[in-house]
Coordinates of C-alpha atoms (C1' of nucleotides) in Angstrom, one line a residue:
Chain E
X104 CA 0.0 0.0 0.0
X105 CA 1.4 3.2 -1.5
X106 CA -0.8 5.8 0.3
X107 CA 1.2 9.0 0.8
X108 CA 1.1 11.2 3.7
X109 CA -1.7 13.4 3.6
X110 CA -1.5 15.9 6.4
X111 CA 0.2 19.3 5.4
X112 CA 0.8 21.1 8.6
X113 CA 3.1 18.7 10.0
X114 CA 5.6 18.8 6.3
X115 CA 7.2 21.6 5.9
X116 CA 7.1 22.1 2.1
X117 CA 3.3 21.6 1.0
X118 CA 3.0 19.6 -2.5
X119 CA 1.7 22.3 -5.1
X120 CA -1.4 20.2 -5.5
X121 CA -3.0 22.8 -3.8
X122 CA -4.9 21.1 -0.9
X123 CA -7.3 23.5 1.0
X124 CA -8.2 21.2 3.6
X125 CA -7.2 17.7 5.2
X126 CA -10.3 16.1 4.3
X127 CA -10.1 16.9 0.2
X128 CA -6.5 15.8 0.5
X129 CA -7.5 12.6 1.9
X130 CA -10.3 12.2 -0.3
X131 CA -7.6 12.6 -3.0
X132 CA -5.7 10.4 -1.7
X133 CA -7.8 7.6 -1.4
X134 CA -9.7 7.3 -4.2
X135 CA -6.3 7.5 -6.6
X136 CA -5.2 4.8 -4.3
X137 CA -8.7 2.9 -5.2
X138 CA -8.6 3.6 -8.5
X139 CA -4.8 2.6 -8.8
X140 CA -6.4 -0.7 -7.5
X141 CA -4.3 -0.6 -4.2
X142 CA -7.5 -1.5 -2.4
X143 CA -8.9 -4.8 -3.5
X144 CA -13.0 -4.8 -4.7
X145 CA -15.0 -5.8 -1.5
X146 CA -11.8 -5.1 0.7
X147 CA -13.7 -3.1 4.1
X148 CA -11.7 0.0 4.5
X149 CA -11.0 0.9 8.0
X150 CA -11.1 4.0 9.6
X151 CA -8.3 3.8 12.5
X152 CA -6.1 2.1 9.9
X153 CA -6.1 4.9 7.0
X154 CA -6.3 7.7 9.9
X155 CA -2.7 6.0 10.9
X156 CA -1.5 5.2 7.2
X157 CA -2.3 8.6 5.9
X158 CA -1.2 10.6 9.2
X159 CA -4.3 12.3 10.3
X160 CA -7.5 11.9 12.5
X161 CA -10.4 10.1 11.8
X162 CA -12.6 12.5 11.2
X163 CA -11.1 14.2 7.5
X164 CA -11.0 10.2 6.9
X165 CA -14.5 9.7 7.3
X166 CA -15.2 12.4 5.6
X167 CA -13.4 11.2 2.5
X168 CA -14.8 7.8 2.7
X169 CA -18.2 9.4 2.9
X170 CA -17.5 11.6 -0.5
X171 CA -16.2 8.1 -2.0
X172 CA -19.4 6.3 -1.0
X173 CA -21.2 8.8 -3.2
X174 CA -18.9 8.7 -6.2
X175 CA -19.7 5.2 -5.9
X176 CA -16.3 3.5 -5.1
X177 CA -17.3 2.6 -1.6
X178 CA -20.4 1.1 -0.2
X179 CA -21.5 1.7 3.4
X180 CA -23.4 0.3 5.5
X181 CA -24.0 1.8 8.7
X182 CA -22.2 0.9 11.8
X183 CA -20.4 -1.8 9.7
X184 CA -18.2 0.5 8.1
X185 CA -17.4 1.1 4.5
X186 CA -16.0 -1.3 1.4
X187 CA -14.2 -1.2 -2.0
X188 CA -17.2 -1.9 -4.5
X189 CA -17.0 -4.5 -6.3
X190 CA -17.8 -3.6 -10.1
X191 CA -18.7 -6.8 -12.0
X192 CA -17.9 -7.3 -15.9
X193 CA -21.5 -6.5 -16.5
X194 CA -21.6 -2.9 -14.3
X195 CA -18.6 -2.3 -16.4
X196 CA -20.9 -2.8 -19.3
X197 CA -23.6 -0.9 -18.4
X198 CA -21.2 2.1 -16.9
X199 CA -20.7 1.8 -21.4
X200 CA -23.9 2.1 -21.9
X201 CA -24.5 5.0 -19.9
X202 CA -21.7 7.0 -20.8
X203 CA -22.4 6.2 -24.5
X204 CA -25.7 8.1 -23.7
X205 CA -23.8 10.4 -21.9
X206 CA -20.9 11.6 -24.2
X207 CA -23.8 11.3 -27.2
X208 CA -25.5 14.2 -25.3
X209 CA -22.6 15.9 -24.9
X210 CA -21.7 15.9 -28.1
X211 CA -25.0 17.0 -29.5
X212 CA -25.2 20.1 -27.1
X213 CA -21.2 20.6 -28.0
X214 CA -22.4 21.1 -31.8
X215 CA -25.4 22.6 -30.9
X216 CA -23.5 25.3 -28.6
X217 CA -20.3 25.4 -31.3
X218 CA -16.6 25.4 -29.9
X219 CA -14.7 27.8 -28.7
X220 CA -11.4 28.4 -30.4
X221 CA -9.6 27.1 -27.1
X222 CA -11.5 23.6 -27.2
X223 CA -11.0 23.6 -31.0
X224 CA -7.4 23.8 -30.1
X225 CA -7.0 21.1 -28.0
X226 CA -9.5 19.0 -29.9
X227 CA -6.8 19.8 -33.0
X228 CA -4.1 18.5 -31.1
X229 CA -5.6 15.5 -29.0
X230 CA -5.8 14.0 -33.0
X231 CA -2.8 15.5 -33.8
X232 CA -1.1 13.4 -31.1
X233 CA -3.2 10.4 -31.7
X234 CA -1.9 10.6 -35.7
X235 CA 1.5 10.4 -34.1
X236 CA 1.1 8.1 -31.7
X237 CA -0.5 5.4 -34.2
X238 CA 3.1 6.0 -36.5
X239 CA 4.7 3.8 -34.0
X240 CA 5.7 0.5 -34.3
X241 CA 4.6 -1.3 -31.3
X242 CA 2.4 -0.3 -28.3
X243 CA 4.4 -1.2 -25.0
X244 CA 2.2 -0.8 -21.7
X245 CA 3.2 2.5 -21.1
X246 CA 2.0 3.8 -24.3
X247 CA -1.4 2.5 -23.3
X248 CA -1.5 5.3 -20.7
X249 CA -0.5 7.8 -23.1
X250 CA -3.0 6.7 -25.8
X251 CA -5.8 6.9 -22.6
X252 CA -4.4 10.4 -22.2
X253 CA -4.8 11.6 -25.3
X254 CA -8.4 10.3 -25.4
X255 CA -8.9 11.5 -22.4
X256 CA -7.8 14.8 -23.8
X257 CA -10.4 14.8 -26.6
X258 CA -13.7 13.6 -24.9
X259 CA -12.7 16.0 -21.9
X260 CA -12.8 19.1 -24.2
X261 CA -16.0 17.6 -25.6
X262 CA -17.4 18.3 -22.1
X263 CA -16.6 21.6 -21.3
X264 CA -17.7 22.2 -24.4
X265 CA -21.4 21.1 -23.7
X266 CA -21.6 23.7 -21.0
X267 CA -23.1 21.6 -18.6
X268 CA -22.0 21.0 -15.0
X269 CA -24.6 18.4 -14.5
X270 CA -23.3 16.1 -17.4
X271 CA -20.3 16.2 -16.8
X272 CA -20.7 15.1 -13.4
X273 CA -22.4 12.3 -14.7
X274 CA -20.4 11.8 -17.0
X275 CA -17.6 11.5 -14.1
X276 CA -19.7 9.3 -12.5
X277 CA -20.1 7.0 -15.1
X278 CA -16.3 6.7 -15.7
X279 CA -15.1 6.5 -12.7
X280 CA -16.0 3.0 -12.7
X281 CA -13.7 -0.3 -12.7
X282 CA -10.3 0.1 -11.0
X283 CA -7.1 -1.3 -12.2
X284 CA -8.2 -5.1 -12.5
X285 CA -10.8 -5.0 -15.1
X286 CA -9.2 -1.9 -16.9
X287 CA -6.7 -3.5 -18.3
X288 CA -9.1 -6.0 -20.6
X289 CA -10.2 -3.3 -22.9
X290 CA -8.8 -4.6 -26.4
X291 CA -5.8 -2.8 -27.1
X292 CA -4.7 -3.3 -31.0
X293 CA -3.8 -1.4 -33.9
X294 CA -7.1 -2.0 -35.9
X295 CA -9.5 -0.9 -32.6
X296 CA -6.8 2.1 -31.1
X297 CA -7.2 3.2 -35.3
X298 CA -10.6 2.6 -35.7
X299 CA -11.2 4.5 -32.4
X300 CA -9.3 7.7 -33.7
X301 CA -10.9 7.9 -37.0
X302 CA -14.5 8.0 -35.1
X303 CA -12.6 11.0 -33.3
X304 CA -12.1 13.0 -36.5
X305 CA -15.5 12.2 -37.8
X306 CA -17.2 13.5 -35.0
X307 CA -15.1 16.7 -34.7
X308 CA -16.2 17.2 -38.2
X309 CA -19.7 17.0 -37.1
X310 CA -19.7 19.1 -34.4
X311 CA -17.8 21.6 -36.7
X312 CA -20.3 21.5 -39.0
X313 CA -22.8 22.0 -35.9
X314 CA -24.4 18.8 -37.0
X315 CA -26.2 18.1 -33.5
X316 CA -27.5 14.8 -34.6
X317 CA -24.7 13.6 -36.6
X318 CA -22.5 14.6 -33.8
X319 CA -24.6 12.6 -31.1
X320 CA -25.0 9.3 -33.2
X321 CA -21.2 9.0 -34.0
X322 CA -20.3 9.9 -30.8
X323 CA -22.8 7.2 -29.0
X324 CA -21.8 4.7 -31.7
X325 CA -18.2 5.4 -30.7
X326 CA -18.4 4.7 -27.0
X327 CA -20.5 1.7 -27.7
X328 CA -18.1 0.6 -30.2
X329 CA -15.5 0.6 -27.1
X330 CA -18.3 -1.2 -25.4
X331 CA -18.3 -3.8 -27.7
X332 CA -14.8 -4.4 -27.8
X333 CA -14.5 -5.1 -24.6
X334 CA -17.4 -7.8 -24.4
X335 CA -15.3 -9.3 -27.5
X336 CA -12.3 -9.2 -25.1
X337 CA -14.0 -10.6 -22.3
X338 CA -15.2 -13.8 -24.5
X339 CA -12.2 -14.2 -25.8
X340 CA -10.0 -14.4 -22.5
X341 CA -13.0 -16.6 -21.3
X342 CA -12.8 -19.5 -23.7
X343 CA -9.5 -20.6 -22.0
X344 CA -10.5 -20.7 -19.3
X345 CA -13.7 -22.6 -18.4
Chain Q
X96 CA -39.0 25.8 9.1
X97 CA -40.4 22.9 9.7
X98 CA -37.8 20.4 10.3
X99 CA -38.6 17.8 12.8
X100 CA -36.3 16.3 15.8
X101 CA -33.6 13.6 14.1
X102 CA -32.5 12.5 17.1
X103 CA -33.7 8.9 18.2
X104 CA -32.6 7.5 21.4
X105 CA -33.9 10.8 23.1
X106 CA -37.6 9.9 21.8
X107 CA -38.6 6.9 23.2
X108 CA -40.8 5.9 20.5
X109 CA -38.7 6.0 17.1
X110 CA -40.7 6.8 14.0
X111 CA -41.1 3.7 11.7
X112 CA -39.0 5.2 9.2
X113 CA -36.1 2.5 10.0
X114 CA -33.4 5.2 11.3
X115 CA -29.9 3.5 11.9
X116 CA -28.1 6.5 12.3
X117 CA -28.1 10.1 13.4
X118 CA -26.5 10.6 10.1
X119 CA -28.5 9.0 8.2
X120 CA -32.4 10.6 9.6
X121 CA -30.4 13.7 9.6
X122 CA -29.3 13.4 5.7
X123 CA -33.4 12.6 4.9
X124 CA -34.6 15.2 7.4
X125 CA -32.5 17.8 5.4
X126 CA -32.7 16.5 2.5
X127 CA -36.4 16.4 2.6
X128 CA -36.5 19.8 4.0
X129 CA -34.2 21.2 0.3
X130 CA -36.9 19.1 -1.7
X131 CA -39.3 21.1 -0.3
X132 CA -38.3 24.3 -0.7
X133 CA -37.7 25.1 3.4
X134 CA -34.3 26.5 2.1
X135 CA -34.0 28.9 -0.5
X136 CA -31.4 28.9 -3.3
X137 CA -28.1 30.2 -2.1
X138 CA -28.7 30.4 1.2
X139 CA -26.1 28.7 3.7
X140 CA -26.4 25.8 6.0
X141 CA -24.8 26.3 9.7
X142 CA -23.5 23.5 10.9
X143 CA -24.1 24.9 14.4
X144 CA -27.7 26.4 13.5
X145 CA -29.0 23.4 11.9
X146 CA -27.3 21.1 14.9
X147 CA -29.8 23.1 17.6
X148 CA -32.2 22.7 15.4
X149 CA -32.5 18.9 14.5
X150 CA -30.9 18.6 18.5
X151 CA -27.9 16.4 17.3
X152 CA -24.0 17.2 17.5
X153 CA -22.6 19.1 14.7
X154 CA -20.9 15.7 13.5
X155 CA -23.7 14.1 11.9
X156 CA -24.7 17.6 10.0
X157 CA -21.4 17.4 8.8
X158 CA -21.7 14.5 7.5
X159 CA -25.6 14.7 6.0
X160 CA -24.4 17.8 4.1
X161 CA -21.6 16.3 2.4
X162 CA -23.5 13.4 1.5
X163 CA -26.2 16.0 -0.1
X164 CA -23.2 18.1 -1.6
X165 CA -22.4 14.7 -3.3
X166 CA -26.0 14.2 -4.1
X167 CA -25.7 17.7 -6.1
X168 CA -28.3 19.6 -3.7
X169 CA -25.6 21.6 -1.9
X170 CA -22.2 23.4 -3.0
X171 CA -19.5 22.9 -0.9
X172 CA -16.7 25.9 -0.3
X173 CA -13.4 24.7 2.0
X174 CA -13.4 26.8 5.2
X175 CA -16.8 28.2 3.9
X176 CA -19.4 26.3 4.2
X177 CA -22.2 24.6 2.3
X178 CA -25.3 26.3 0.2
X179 CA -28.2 25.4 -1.2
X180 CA -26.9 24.6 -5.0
X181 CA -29.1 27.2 -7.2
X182 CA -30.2 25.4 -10.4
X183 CA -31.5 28.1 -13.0
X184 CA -33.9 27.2 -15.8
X185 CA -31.2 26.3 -18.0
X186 CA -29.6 23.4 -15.5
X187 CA -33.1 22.5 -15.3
X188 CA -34.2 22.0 -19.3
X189 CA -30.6 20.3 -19.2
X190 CA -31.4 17.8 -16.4
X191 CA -34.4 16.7 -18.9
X192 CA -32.1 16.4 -21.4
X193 CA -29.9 14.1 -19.5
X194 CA -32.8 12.2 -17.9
X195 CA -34.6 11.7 -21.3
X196 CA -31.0 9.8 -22.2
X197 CA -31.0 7.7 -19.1
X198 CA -35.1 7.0 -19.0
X199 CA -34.4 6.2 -22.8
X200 CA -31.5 3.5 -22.0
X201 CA -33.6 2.4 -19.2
X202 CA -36.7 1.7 -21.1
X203 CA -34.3 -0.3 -23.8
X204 CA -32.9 -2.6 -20.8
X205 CA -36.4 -3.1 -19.7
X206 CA -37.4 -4.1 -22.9
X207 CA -34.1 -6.5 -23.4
X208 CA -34.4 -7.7 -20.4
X209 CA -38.5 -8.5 -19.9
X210 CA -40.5 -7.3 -17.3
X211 CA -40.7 -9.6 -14.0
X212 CA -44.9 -9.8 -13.2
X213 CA -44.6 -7.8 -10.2
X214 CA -43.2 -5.0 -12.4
X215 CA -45.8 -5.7 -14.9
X216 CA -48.2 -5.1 -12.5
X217 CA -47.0 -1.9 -10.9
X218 CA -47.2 -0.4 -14.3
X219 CA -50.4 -1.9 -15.0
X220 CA -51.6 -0.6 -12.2
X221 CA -50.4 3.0 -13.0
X222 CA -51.8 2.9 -16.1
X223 CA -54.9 2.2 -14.8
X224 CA -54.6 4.8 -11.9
X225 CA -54.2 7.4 -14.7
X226 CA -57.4 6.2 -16.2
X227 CA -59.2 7.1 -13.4
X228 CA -57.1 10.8 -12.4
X229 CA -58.1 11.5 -16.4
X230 CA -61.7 11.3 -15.6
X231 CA -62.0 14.4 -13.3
X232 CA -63.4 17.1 -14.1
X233 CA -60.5 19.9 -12.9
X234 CA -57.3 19.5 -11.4
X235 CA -56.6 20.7 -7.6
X236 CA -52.9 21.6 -6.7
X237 CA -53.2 18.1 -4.8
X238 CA -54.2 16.6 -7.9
X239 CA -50.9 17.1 -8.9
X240 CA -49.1 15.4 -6.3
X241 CA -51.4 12.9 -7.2
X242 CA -50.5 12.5 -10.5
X243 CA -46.9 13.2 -9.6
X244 CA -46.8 10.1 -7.9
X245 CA -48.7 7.7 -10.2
X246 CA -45.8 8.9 -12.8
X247 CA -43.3 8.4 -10.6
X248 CA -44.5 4.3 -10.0
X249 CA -44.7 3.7 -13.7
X250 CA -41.0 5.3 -14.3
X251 CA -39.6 3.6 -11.0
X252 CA -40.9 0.4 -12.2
X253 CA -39.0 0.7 -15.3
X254 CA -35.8 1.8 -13.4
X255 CA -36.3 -1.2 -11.6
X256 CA -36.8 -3.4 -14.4
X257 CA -33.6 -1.9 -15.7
X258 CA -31.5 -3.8 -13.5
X259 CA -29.1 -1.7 -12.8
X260 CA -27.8 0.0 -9.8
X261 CA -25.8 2.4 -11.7
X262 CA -28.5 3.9 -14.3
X263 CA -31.1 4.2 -11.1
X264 CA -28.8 5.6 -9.3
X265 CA -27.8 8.1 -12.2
X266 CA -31.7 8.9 -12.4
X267 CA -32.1 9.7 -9.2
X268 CA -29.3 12.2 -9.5
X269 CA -31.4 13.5 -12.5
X270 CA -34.3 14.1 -10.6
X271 CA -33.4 15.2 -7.6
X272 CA -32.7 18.4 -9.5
X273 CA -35.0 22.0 -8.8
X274 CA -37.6 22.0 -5.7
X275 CA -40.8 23.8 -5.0
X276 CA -40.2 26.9 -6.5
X277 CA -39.0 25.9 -9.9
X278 CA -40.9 22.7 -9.8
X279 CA -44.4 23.8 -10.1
X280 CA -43.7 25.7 -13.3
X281 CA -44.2 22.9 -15.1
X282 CA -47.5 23.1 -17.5
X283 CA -50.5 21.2 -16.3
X284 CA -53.1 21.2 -18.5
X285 CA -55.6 18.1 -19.3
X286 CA -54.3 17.8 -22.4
X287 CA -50.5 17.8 -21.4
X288 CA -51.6 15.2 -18.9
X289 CA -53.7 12.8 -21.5
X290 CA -50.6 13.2 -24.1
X291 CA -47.7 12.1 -21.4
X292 CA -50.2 9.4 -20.5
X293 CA -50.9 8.1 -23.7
X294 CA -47.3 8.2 -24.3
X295 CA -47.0 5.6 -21.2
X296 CA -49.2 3.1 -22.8
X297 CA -47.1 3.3 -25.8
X298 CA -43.8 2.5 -23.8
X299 CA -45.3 -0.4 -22.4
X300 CA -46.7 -1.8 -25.5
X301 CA -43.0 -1.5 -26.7
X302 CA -41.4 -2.9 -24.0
X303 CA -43.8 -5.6 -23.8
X304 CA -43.4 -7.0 -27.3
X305 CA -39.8 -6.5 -26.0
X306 CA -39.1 -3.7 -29.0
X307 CA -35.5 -2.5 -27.1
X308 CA -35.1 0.1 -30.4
X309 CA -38.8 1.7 -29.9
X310 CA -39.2 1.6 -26.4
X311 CA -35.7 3.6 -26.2
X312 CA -37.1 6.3 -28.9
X313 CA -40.6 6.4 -27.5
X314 CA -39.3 6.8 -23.8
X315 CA -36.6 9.4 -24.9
X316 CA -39.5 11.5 -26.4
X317 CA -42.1 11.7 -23.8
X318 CA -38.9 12.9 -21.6
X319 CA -38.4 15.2 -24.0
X320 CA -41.7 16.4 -24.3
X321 CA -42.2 17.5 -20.7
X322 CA -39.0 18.9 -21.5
X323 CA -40.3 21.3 -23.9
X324 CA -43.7 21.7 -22.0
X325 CA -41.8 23.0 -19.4
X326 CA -39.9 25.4 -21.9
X327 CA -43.4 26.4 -23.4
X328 CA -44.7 27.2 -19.5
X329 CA -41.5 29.2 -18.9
X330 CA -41.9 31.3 -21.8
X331 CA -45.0 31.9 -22.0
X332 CA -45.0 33.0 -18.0
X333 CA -41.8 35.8 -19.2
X334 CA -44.4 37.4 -21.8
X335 CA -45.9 39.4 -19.7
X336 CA -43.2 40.4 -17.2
X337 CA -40.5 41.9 -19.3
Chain K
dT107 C1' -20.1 -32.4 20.5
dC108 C1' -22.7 -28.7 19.7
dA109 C1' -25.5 -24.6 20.5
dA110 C1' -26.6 -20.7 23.1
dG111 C1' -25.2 -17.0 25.6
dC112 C1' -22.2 -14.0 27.5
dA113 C1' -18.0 -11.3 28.1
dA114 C1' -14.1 -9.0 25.9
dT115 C1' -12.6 -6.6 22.1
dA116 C1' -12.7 -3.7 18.3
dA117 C1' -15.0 -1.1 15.2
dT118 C1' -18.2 2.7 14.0
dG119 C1' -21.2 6.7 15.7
dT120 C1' -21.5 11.0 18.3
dA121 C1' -20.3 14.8 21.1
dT122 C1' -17.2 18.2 22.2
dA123 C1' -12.9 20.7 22.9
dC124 C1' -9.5 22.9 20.4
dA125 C1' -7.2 24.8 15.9
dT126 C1' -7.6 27.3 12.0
dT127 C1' -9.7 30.2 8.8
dA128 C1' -13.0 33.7 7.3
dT129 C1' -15.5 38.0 8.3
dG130 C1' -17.0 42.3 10.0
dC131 C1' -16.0 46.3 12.3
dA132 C1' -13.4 49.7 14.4
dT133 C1' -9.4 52.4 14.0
dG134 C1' -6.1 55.2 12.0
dA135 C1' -3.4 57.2 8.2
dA136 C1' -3.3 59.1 3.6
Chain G
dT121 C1' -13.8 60.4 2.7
dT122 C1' -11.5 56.2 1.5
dC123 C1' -8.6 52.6 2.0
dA124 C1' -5.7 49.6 4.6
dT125 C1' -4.7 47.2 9.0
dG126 C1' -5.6 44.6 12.8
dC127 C1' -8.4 42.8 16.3
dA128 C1' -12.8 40.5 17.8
dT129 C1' -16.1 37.3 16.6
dA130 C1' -18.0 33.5 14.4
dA131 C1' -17.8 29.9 11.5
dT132 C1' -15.5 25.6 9.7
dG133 C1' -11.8 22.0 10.2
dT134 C1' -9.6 18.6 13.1
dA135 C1' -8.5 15.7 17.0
dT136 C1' -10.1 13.1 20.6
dA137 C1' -12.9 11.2 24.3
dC138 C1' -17.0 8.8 25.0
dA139 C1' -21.2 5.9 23.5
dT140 C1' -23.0 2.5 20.9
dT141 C1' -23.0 -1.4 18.0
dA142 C1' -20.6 -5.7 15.8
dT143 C1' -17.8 -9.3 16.2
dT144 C1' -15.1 -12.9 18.2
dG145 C1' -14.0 -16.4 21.1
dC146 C1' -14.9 -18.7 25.2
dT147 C1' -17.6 -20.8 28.5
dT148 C1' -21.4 -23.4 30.0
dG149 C1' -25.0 -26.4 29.7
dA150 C1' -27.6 -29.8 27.4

DNA sequence: TCAAGCAATAATGTATACATTATGCATGAA
DNA sequence: TTCATGCATAATGTATACATTATTGCTTGA
């Protein structure tokens, strides 16, 4: 367990992440350490054991774990404390299906709305970077996380672009699904990482062209294409293994 | 303001409302108290005020308002304290938007999925309810209430039939957008209330000949429709006050 | 041998004292 | 007058003591 110190006072030099308060430090804290997977799904987190780990009192930890809870990457239950939740393949697979419905949305009120030259920008070079990046030869682990950030990169802008705190909220919600463990099934070849960017230029196009409908269908088609990639993962891993 | 006593072992007799916590009857006490309008938009929750109020320690407020922060109801500010989150007409027309995605998917996973009989006849029953609501002759302002909550059983029961925690859970978060004021904006005319309930029979017809595609469409467009009712109420009530 | 029940223990829930941060007002100088 | 400064006040943030609830393991009795 990695979980870095998250009190402030007590070190000397601050980290420039700009924590305010112990409890949104810890929150921080913990659910990167969640998400990293350094918690295992179902795995009860206690509250005198992180309060010791990440140097502070119980209370900014039970605040965090109370945030967390309604993210949705803990469950409590009252007066038994709180857990990792457990996603199953099929949550992951809906979380798809709900973000596909999601980023669709977004996309439509992002056409609808038009871009700003600033989210035309970093649209321009998230597919920049992804033209790049798909010149390479192979794709090592590492490069994984840098494709995710580029697409990151792109559907972000897509969000700020649709003017909307309550969607993307959602749309965090619906994301921040599946630590670590399951992550790492998504398919992850040449054909689907290219197929995957060419649906990104065809949906910029759209939205340029304020195509609101357009826009929405690729985009929902897009995310469920990821959707679908994945169940063709998970079958295929299964068969092995019976 | 009306909010009742949440603490429990004081009372001898406990309400039946199955309270295991001081947190959690406070977090329902408030955030009933928001759904109805007792705050107004803006205005800041004391921790210490609302703690002699309800007559529990300022540790279970604490944690009810960040669980209704995380709900979307209240904004929270570091060292500043929380407020009643102010949703304009805009984040309003934009949680129907969302919600008419998330109804829609929901009404395509019912229709995948089948309907159990129980759920069948919760929706039946609805229907049937609506019959009877559509024979008076005028509507009281507790007619609406009524009819609020014979629409709410037919769309819970399709949540439910969903099967999934995440979408109902991203519903809820829809819905639990806007009280009182805003809320009662919302046109209510006889034949507003015979279209959206026409539109229901249609959605069940889909999803009982277990038409994912159409019950999708059909369930995204009555959303939308009350979206656009309410867009028609709001405009027309900023005609004549310029 | 097993089940029921009862400590003992450990965890969460709550209250409260203390620490830190914001805010408003008074004071004084430009 | 106007603005800046600093202190008093009040609010939130944090630690901690105490209360309540779960859990565990042991004892006891059948």
């Amino acid at each position: 367990m990695q979980l870095k110190d998250a009190s402030m006072k007590t070190n000397a030099a601050m980290n420039d992440s700009e924590a305010t308060t112990r409890s949104a430090s810890t929150t921080e804290a913990l659910r990167g350490a969640i998400l990293a997977g350094e918690f295992r799904p179902g795995e009860r987190m206690y509250e005198f054991g992180l309060s010791q780990r990440l140097k502070v009192s119980r209370t900014p930890i039970r605040e965090a774990l109370k945030s967390l809870a309604g993210e949705g990457l803990l469950d409590h239950i009252p007066n038994r404390g709180y857990y990792v939740r457990e996603y199953s393949i099929d949550d992951i697979v809906q979380a798809y299906e709900i973000r596909a419905a999601l980023e669709g949305l977004a996309a439509r009120r992002a056409a609808q709305l038009g871009l700003a030259a600033q989210e035309r920008a970093i649209i321009e070079k998230a597919l920049h970077d992804g033209e790049m990046f798909l010149k390479r030869d192979a794709f090592s682990p590492a490069d994984r996380t840098l494709y995710g950030e580029i697409n990151a990169a792109f559907h972000n802008a897509i969000h700020v672009a649709s003017q909307s705190r309550m969607l993307r909220d959602q749309l965090r919600l619906s994301q921040q699904v599946a630590p670590s463990s399951h992550r790492n099934v998504i398919a992850f070849e040449r054909l689907d990482v290219r197929r995957r960017h060419d649906d990104h230029h065809r949906i910029y196009e759209a939205i340029l062209c304020r195509d609101a409908g357009r826009a929405e269908l690729l985009m929902r088609d897009h995310v469920e294409g990821v959707k679908i990639a994945l169940i063709r993962a998970i079958s295929r891993d299964m068969l092995p293994t019976p």
